[in-house]
Amino acid sequence: MSRPLLIAPSVLAADFGHLADEVRAVERAGADWIHVDIMDGRFVPEISFGPAVVRAIKRAATRPLNVHLMVVEPERSLQAYAEAGADHLLVQAEPGSTVHLHRVLSQVRELGKRPGVVIDPATPLAWIEHVLHLVDIVLVMTVNPGFGGQKFLPEMLPKIASLRALCEERGLNPHIEVDGGQDPATVASVVQAGADVIVAGTAIFGKADYAEAVDQIRRNGTKQGRY
Ligand code: DX5
Ligand code: ZN
């Protein structure tokens, strides 16, 4: 069950004036996936961008686009993001986003994309236990969604560990991705708990040397022995 640790830079922290260059630069720096945050101003207060910008990111990228939908009623826009080039479509589990989580995840699969489910810090694992078999990725938010640059919530560590144990008990092996406040100092603990994909915005795009930033996160996470 061991698999390599993956690093997914979040373009929310990139320079939007040079988005294509930024995507190419983090890929050269060793990014495994490109994390793309869609914020609609309703599920979360901020608005980021929509399918047209995802299409532009796709033109610059060679790595999979890991698209995180922080939106109300993702079912209304799944197809647009799929057509824009999303490879993974991750939907929030909370009823404030979708009221029919099981159906939405099935729709992602029908669109030929990899489904993922996202849980906010206050959302219990019980909310996703009956959809776990439908997903390739479970994203555990390690900050409250909506903004980059927030502080990692260490109280999410037992949740990540329980999720990994639940998956093992069920014979399932989704990627466990963590998002929010991740940096070289936090990565060891989340990997130890069971995460295998690290999203990082500020900790990569906020640094002058992206390759060094990616390497440092990968090094600190890989020391854990699990990977
Ligand atoms: C937060 C977003 C994150 C964000 C992470 O709502 O889902 O993907 O970009 O940014 P950092 O790594 O700066 O916390
Ligand atoms: Zn995100």
mmCIF file of C-alpha atoms and ligand atoms in Angstrom:
data_model
loop_
_atom_site.group_PDB
_atom_site.id
_atom_site.type_symbol
_atom_site.label_atom_id
_atom_site.label_comp_id
_atom_site.label_asym_id
_atom_site.label_seq_id
_atom_site.Cartn_x
_atom_site.Cartn_y
_atom_site.Cartn_z
ATOM 1 C CA MET A 1 0.000 0.000 0.000
ATOM 2 C CA SER A 2 2.994 2.239 0.124
ATOM 3 C CA ARG A 3 3.022 4.865 -2.589
ATOM 4 C CA PRO A 4 5.140 7.919 -3.299
ATOM 5 C CA LEU A 5 4.351 11.160 -1.551
ATOM 6 C CA LEU A 6 2.793 13.630 -4.009
ATOM 7 C CA ILE A 7 3.101 17.423 -3.877
ATOM 8 C CA ALA A 8 0.291 19.570 -5.282
ATOM 9 C CA PRO A 9 1.101 23.307 -5.385
ATOM 10 C CA SER A 10 -2.036 25.446 -5.051
ATOM 11 C CA VAL A 11 -2.151 28.111 -7.753
ATOM 12 C CA LEU A 12 -4.305 30.276 -5.494
ATOM 13 C CA ALA A 13 -0.999 31.614 -4.153
ATOM 14 C CA ALA A 14 0.517 32.113 -7.633
ATOM 15 C CA ASP A 15 0.898 35.428 -9.449
ATOM 16 C CA PHE A 16 -2.360 35.533 -11.440
ATOM 17 C CA GLY A 17 -0.786 37.996 -13.856
ATOM 18 C CA HIS A 18 1.570 35.239 -15.019
ATOM 19 C CA LEU A 19 -0.455 32.118 -14.347
ATOM 20 C CA ALA A 20 0.824 30.008 -17.241
ATOM 21 C CA ASP A 21 4.450 30.790 -16.352
ATOM 22 C CA GLU A 22 3.777 30.004 -12.697
ATOM 23 C CA VAL A 23 2.268 26.607 -13.583
ATOM 24 C CA ARG A 24 5.227 25.759 -15.812
ATOM 25 C CA ALA A 25 7.625 26.878 -13.071
ATOM 26 C CA VAL A 26 6.122 24.646 -10.353
ATOM 27 C CA GLU A 27 6.079 21.715 -12.758
ATOM 28 C CA ARG A 28 9.788 22.262 -13.417
ATOM 29 C CA ALA A 29 10.208 22.430 -9.627
ATOM 30 C CA GLY A 30 8.758 18.920 -9.302
ATOM 31 C CA ALA A 31 4.996 19.359 -8.762
ATOM 32 C CA ASP A 32 3.095 16.073 -9.124
ATOM 33 C CA TRP A 33 -0.400 17.566 -9.393
ATOM 34 C CA ILE A 34 -1.579 21.165 -9.837
ATOM 35 C CA HIS A 35 -4.164 22.085 -7.172
ATOM 36 C CA VAL A 36 -6.809 24.486 -8.485
ATOM 37 C CA ASP A 37 -9.148 26.205 -5.989
ATOM 38 C CA ILE A 38 -12.562 27.243 -7.268
ATOM 39 C CA MET A 39 -14.307 29.662 -4.891
ATOM 40 C CA ASP A 40 -17.756 30.982 -5.708
ATOM 41 C CA GLY A 41 -18.305 33.711 -3.093
ATOM 42 C CA ARG A 42 -21.142 31.640 -1.616
ATOM 43 C CA PHE A 43 -19.756 28.431 -0.094
ATOM 44 C CA VAL A 44 -16.735 30.542 0.882
ATOM 45 C CA PRO A 45 -16.571 34.351 0.936
ATOM 46 C CA GLU A 46 -13.962 34.816 -1.784
ATOM 47 C CA ILE A 47 -14.278 34.380 -5.541
ATOM 48 C CA SER A 48 -11.264 32.907 -7.355
ATOM 49 C CA PHE A 49 -11.940 32.044 -11.003
ATOM 50 C CA GLY A 50 -14.026 29.790 -13.208
ATOM 51 C CA PRO A 51 -13.741 27.346 -16.131
ATOM 52 C CA ALA A 52 -12.109 29.821 -18.557
ATOM 53 C CA VAL A 53 -9.104 30.201 -16.262
ATOM 54 C CA VAL A 54 -8.991 26.448 -15.629
ATOM 55 C CA ARG A 55 -8.775 26.023 -19.415
ATOM 56 C CA ALA A 56 -5.799 28.417 -19.503
ATOM 57 C CA ILE A 57 -4.099 26.504 -16.670
ATOM 58 C CA LYS A 58 -4.701 23.263 -18.553
ATOM 59 C CA ARG A 59 -2.969 24.633 -21.642
ATOM 60 C CA ALA A 60 0.156 25.335 -19.571
ATOM 61 C CA ALA A 61 0.094 22.138 -17.485
ATOM 62 C CA THR A 62 1.298 18.623 -18.170
ATOM 63 C CA ARG A 63 0.523 17.266 -14.686
ATOM 64 C CA PRO A 64 -3.056 16.368 -13.581
ATOM 65 C CA LEU A 65 -5.314 19.251 -12.529
ATOM 66 C CA ASN A 66 -6.652 18.556 -9.026
ATOM 67 C CA VAL A 67 -9.706 20.830 -8.981
ATOM 68 C CA HIS A 68 -11.172 21.657 -5.553
ATOM 69 C CA LEU A 69 -14.728 22.965 -5.854
ATOM 70 C CA MET A 70 -15.547 25.238 -2.907
ATOM 71 C CA VAL A 71 -18.911 26.050 -4.424
ATOM 72 C CA VAL A 72 -22.622 25.744 -3.785
ATOM 73 C CA GLU A 73 -24.322 23.145 -6.028
ATOM 74 C CA PRO A 74 -21.229 21.697 -7.738
ATOM 75 C CA GLU A 75 -23.573 19.553 -9.850
ATOM 76 C CA ARG A 76 -24.344 22.670 -11.898
ATOM 77 C CA SER A 77 -20.751 23.237 -12.949
ATOM 78 C CA LEU A 78 -19.129 19.769 -13.006
ATOM 79 C CA GLN A 79 -19.419 19.431 -16.737
ATOM 80 C CA ALA A 80 -17.939 22.868 -17.413
ATOM 81 C CA TYR A 81 -14.883 22.092 -15.272
ATOM 82 C CA ALA A 82 -14.549 18.640 -16.828
ATOM 83 C CA GLU A 83 -14.578 20.214 -20.302
ATOM 84 C CA ALA A 84 -12.115 22.893 -19.183
ATOM 85 C CA GLY A 85 -9.560 20.181 -18.392
ATOM 86 C CA ALA A 86 -10.005 19.126 -14.765
ATOM 87 C CA ASP A 87 -8.592 15.631 -14.202
ATOM 88 C CA HIS A 88 -9.805 15.310 -10.619
ATOM 89 C CA LEU A 89 -13.054 16.911 -9.416
ATOM 90 C CA LEU A 90 -13.250 17.280 -5.640
ATOM 91 C CA VAL A 91 -16.538 18.253 -4.032
ATOM 92 C CA GLN A 92 -17.189 19.351 -0.486
ATOM 93 C CA ALA A 93 -19.167 16.843 1.629
ATOM 94 C CA GLU A 94 -21.151 19.490 3.524
ATOM 95 C CA PRO A 95 -24.859 19.948 2.673
ATOM 96 C CA GLY A 96 -24.110 23.672 2.336
ATOM 97 C CA SER A 97 -22.386 22.662 -0.892
ATOM 98 C CA THR A 98 -24.373 19.737 -2.275
ATOM 99 C CA VAL A 99 -27.425 17.988 -0.852
ATOM 100 C CA HIS A 100 -26.828 14.838 -2.934
ATOM 101 C CA LEU A 101 -23.190 13.951 -2.371
ATOM 102 C CA HIS A 102 -23.479 10.334 -3.535
ATOM 103 C CA ARG A 103 -25.041 11.405 -6.838
ATOM 104 C CA VAL A 104 -22.491 14.158 -7.504
ATOM 105 C CA LEU A 105 -19.569 11.791 -6.976
ATOM 106 C CA SER A 106 -21.144 9.288 -9.356
ATOM 107 C CA GLN A 107 -21.587 12.085 -11.910
ATOM 108 C CA VAL A 108 -17.866 12.874 -11.755
ATOM 109 C CA ARG A 109 -17.079 9.239 -12.561
ATOM 110 C CA GLU A 110 -19.597 9.300 -15.429
ATOM 111 C CA LEU A 111 -17.791 12.342 -16.839
ATOM 112 C CA GLY A 112 -14.640 10.203 -16.972
ATOM 113 C CA LYS A 113 -12.868 12.172 -14.217
ATOM 114 C CA ARG A 114 -11.440 11.046 -10.875
ATOM 115 C CA PRO A 115 -13.843 11.864 -8.019
ATOM 116 C CA GLY A 116 -12.719 13.264 -4.699
ATOM 117 C CA VAL A 117 -14.580 14.262 -1.557
ATOM 118 C CA VAL A 118 -13.493 17.087 0.762
ATOM 119 C CA ILE A 119 -14.211 17.456 4.480
ATOM 120 C CA ASP A 120 -13.925 20.690 6.409
ATOM 121 C CA PRO A 121 -12.311 20.747 9.864
ATOM 122 C CA ALA A 122 -15.648 20.467 11.707
ATOM 123 C CA THR A 123 -17.038 17.751 9.434
ATOM 124 C CA PRO A 124 -16.939 14.265 10.957
ATOM 125 C CA LEU A 125 -15.725 11.228 9.048
ATOM 126 C CA ALA A 126 -19.185 9.695 9.452
ATOM 127 C CA TRP A 127 -20.381 12.060 6.723
ATOM 128 C CA ILE A 128 -18.274 10.331 4.097
ATOM 129 C CA GLU A 129 -18.214 6.712 5.237
ATOM 130 C CA HIS A 130 -20.933 5.679 2.802
ATOM 131 C CA VAL A 131 -19.319 7.332 -0.214
ATOM 132 C CA LEU A 132 -15.715 6.243 0.413
ATOM 133 C CA HIS A 133 -15.982 3.446 -2.155
ATOM 134 C CA LEU A 134 -16.916 6.013 -4.840
ATOM 135 C CA VAL A 135 -13.829 8.188 -4.572
ATOM 136 C CA ASP A 136 -10.184 8.095 -5.634
ATOM 137 C CA ILE A 137 -9.228 10.968 -3.316
ATOM 138 C CA VAL A 138 -10.288 12.118 0.148
ATOM 139 C CA LEU A 139 -9.168 15.676 0.884
ATOM 140 C CA VAL A 140 -8.977 16.577 4.557
ATOM 141 C CA MET A 141 -9.014 20.354 5.033
ATOM 142 C CA THR A 142 -6.388 21.314 7.598
ATOM 143 C CA VAL A 143 -7.673 24.922 7.716
ATOM 144 C CA ASN A 144 -11.185 26.268 7.218
ATOM 145 C CA PRO A 145 -11.585 26.722 3.470
ATOM 146 C CA GLY A 146 -11.706 30.085 1.793
ATOM 147 C CA PHE A 147 -8.268 31.678 2.018
ATOM 148 C CA GLY A 148 -4.638 30.814 1.478
ATOM 149 C CA GLY A 149 -2.004 31.540 4.093
ATOM 150 C CA GLN A 150 -3.842 30.267 7.186
ATOM 151 C CA LYS A 151 -2.321 28.301 10.039
ATOM 152 C CA PHE A 152 -2.388 24.476 10.038
ATOM 153 C CA LEU A 153 -4.876 22.971 12.525
ATOM 154 C CA PRO A 154 -3.013 20.108 14.277
ATOM 155 C CA GLU A 155 -6.284 18.792 15.731
ATOM 156 C CA MET A 156 -6.894 17.341 12.237
ATOM 157 C CA LEU A 157 -4.132 14.748 12.769
ATOM 158 C CA PRO A 158 -6.328 12.191 14.598
ATOM 159 C CA LYS A 159 -8.956 12.620 11.884
ATOM 160 C CA ILE A 160 -6.416 11.774 9.167
ATOM 161 C CA ALA A 161 -5.279 8.729 11.158
ATOM 162 C CA SER A 162 -8.872 7.526 11.693
ATOM 163 C CA LEU A 163 -9.591 8.001 7.997
ATOM 164 C CA ARG A 164 -6.543 5.937 7.016
ATOM 165 C CA ALA A 165 -7.605 3.213 9.474
ATOM 166 C CA LEU A 166 -11.184 3.229 8.156
ATOM 167 C CA CYS A 167 -9.947 2.878 4.567
ATOM 168 C CA GLU A 168 -7.674 0.000 5.529
ATOM 169 C CA GLU A 169 -10.513 -1.717 7.374
ATOM 170 C CA ARG A 170 -12.659 -1.421 4.233
ATOM 171 C CA GLY A 171 -9.913 -2.557 1.875
ATOM 172 C CA LEU A 172 -9.962 0.854 0.164
ATOM 173 C CA ASN A 173 -6.898 2.860 -0.793
ATOM 174 C CA PRO A 174 -7.864 6.384 -1.864
ATOM 175 C CA HIS A 175 -5.275 9.118 -1.878
ATOM 176 C CA ILE A 176 -5.501 11.044 1.375
ATOM 177 C CA GLU A 177 -4.769 14.654 0.538
ATOM 178 C CA VAL A 178 -4.306 17.491 3.029
ATOM 179 C CA ASP A 179 -4.910 21.148 2.237
ATOM 180 C CA GLY A 180 -4.239 24.277 4.237
ATOM 181 C CA GLY A 181 -1.270 25.655 6.150
ATOM 182 C CA GLN A 182 1.072 22.886 4.952
ATOM 183 C CA ASP A 183 4.775 23.638 4.966
ATOM 184 C CA PRO A 184 8.054 21.793 5.624
ATOM 185 C CA ALA A 185 7.344 21.880 9.374
ATOM 186 C CA THR A 186 3.851 20.298 9.227
ATOM 187 C CA VAL A 187 4.351 17.662 6.571
ATOM 188 C CA ALA A 188 6.023 15.051 8.779
ATOM 189 C CA SER A 189 3.044 14.882 11.125
ATOM 190 C CA VAL A 190 0.378 14.655 8.382
ATOM 191 C CA VAL A 191 2.324 11.951 6.540
ATOM 192 C CA GLN A 192 2.814 10.067 9.797
ATOM 193 C CA ALA A 193 -0.964 10.231 10.300
ATOM 194 C CA GLY A 194 -1.594 8.779 6.833
ATOM 195 C CA ALA A 195 -1.674 11.545 4.204
ATOM 196 C CA ASP A 196 0.017 10.902 0.857
ATOM 197 C CA VAL A 197 -0.741 14.121 -1.071
ATOM 198 C CA ILE A 198 0.310 17.526 0.238
ATOM 199 C CA VAL A 199 -1.313 20.708 -1.093
ATOM 200 C CA ALA A 200 0.789 23.809 -0.489
ATOM 201 C CA GLY A 201 0.149 27.333 -1.721
ATOM 202 C CA THR A 202 2.044 29.936 0.285
ATOM 203 C CA ALA A 203 4.810 27.500 1.264
ATOM 204 C CA ILE A 204 5.734 27.102 -2.425
ATOM 205 C CA PHE A 205 4.630 30.216 -4.356
ATOM 206 C CA GLY A 206 5.658 32.440 -1.442
ATOM 207 C CA LYS A 207 9.259 31.274 -1.791
ATOM 208 C CA ALA A 208 11.831 32.557 -4.269
ATOM 209 C CA ASP A 209 13.055 29.049 -5.142
ATOM 210 C CA TYR A 210 10.112 26.764 -5.958
ATOM 211 C CA ALA A 211 12.277 23.687 -6.492
ATOM 212 C CA GLU A 212 13.877 24.062 -3.076
ATOM 213 C CA ALA A 213 10.428 24.565 -1.500
ATOM 214 C CA VAL A 214 8.988 21.434 -3.168
ATOM 215 C CA ASP A 215 12.093 19.382 -2.315
ATOM 216 C CA GLN A 216 12.028 20.419 1.315
ATOM 217 C CA ILE A 217 8.365 19.402 1.690
ATOM 218 C CA ARG A 218 9.040 16.103 -0.070
ATOM 219 C CA ARG A 219 12.164 15.410 2.008
ATOM 220 C CA ASN A 220 10.469 16.104 5.313
ATOM 221 C CA GLY A 221 7.457 13.991 4.358
ATOM 222 C CA THR A 222 9.483 11.117 2.961
ATOM 223 C CA LYS A 223 11.553 10.776 6.151
ATOM 224 C CA GLN A 224 8.462 9.364 7.805
ATOM 225 C CA GLY A 225 9.031 5.797 6.704
ATOM 226 C CA ARG A 226 5.414 5.362 5.605
ATOM 227 C CA TYR A 227 6.485 6.413 2.083
HETATM 228 C C1 DX5 B 1 -7.979 27.047 1.113
HETATM 229 C C2 DX5 B 1 -7.644 26.378 -0.196
HETATM 230 C C3 DX5 B 1 -6.240 25.947 -0.242
HETATM 231 C C4 DX5 B 1 -5.225 27.075 -0.217
HETATM 232 C C5 DX5 B 1 -4.056 26.590 0.578
HETATM 233 O O1 DX5 B 1 -9.311 27.356 1.131
HETATM 234 O O2 DX5 B 1 -8.469 25.234 -0.408
HETATM 235 O O3 DX5 B 1 -5.972 25.078 -1.350
HETATM 236 O O4 DX5 B 1 -4.799 27.489 -1.469
HETATM 237 O O5 DX5 B 1 -3.175 27.633 0.762
HETATM 238 P P1 DX5 B 1 -2.003 27.585 1.832
HETATM 239 O O6 DX5 B 1 -1.127 26.443 1.455
HETATM 240 O O7 DX5 B 1 -1.370 28.908 1.677
HETATM 241 O O8 DX5 B 1 -2.647 27.373 3.191
HETATM 242 ZN ZN ZN B 2 -7.837 23.702 -1.960
#
